[in-house]
XYZ file of C-alpha atoms in Angstrom:
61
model
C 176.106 99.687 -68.761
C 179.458 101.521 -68.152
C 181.439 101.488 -64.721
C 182.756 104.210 -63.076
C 185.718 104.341 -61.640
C 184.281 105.258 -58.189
C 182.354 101.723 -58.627
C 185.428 99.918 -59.714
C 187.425 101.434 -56.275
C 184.462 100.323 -54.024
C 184.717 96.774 -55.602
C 188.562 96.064 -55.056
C 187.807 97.750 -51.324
C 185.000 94.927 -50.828
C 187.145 92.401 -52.398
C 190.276 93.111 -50.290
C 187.956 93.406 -47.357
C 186.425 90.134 -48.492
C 190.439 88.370 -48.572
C 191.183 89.968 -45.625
C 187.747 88.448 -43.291
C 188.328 84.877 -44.695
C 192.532 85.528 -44.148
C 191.640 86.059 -40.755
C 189.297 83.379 -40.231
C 191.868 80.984 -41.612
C 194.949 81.786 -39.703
C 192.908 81.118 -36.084
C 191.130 77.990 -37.497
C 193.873 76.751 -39.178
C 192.504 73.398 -40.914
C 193.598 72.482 -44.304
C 189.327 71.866 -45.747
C 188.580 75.181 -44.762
C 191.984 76.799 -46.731
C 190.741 74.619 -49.666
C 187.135 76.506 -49.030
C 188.687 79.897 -48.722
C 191.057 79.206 -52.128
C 188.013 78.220 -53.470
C 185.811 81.095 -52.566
C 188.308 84.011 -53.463
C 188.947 82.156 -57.019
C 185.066 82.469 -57.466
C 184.814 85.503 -56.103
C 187.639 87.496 -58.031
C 186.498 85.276 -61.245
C 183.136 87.664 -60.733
C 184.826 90.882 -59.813
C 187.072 90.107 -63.042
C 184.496 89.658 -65.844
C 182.383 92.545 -64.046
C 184.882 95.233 -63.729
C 186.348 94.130 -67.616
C 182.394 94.562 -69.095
C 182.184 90.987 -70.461
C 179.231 90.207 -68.175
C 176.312 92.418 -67.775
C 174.425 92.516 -64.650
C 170.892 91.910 -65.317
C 169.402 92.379 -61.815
């Protein structure tokens, strides 16, 4: 399955929109667990953008 470029845009625009919700959410609740949560979530979540936008994981769904 090939990706478009249009699909590749619309996934860095979630992703930044992503960062930028849990950004927000950490700089009023400012508690050092939930900025280890948040590190943790955007690692995990731009390890999946990553291997989908470079084709080395296909998406079976």
């Amino acid at each position: 399955m090939t990706t478009s470029r249009l699909d590749q845009a619309m996934a860095i625009l979630a992703f930044i929109v992503f960062a930028g919700f849990l950004g927000i959410l950490f700089g009023y609740v400012t508690r050092w667990d939930l900025g280890i949560m948040v590190g943790i979530t955007l690692a995990l979540c731009g390890w999946d953008f990553w291997h989908m936008a470079t084709g080395r994981k296909s998406d079976h769904h």
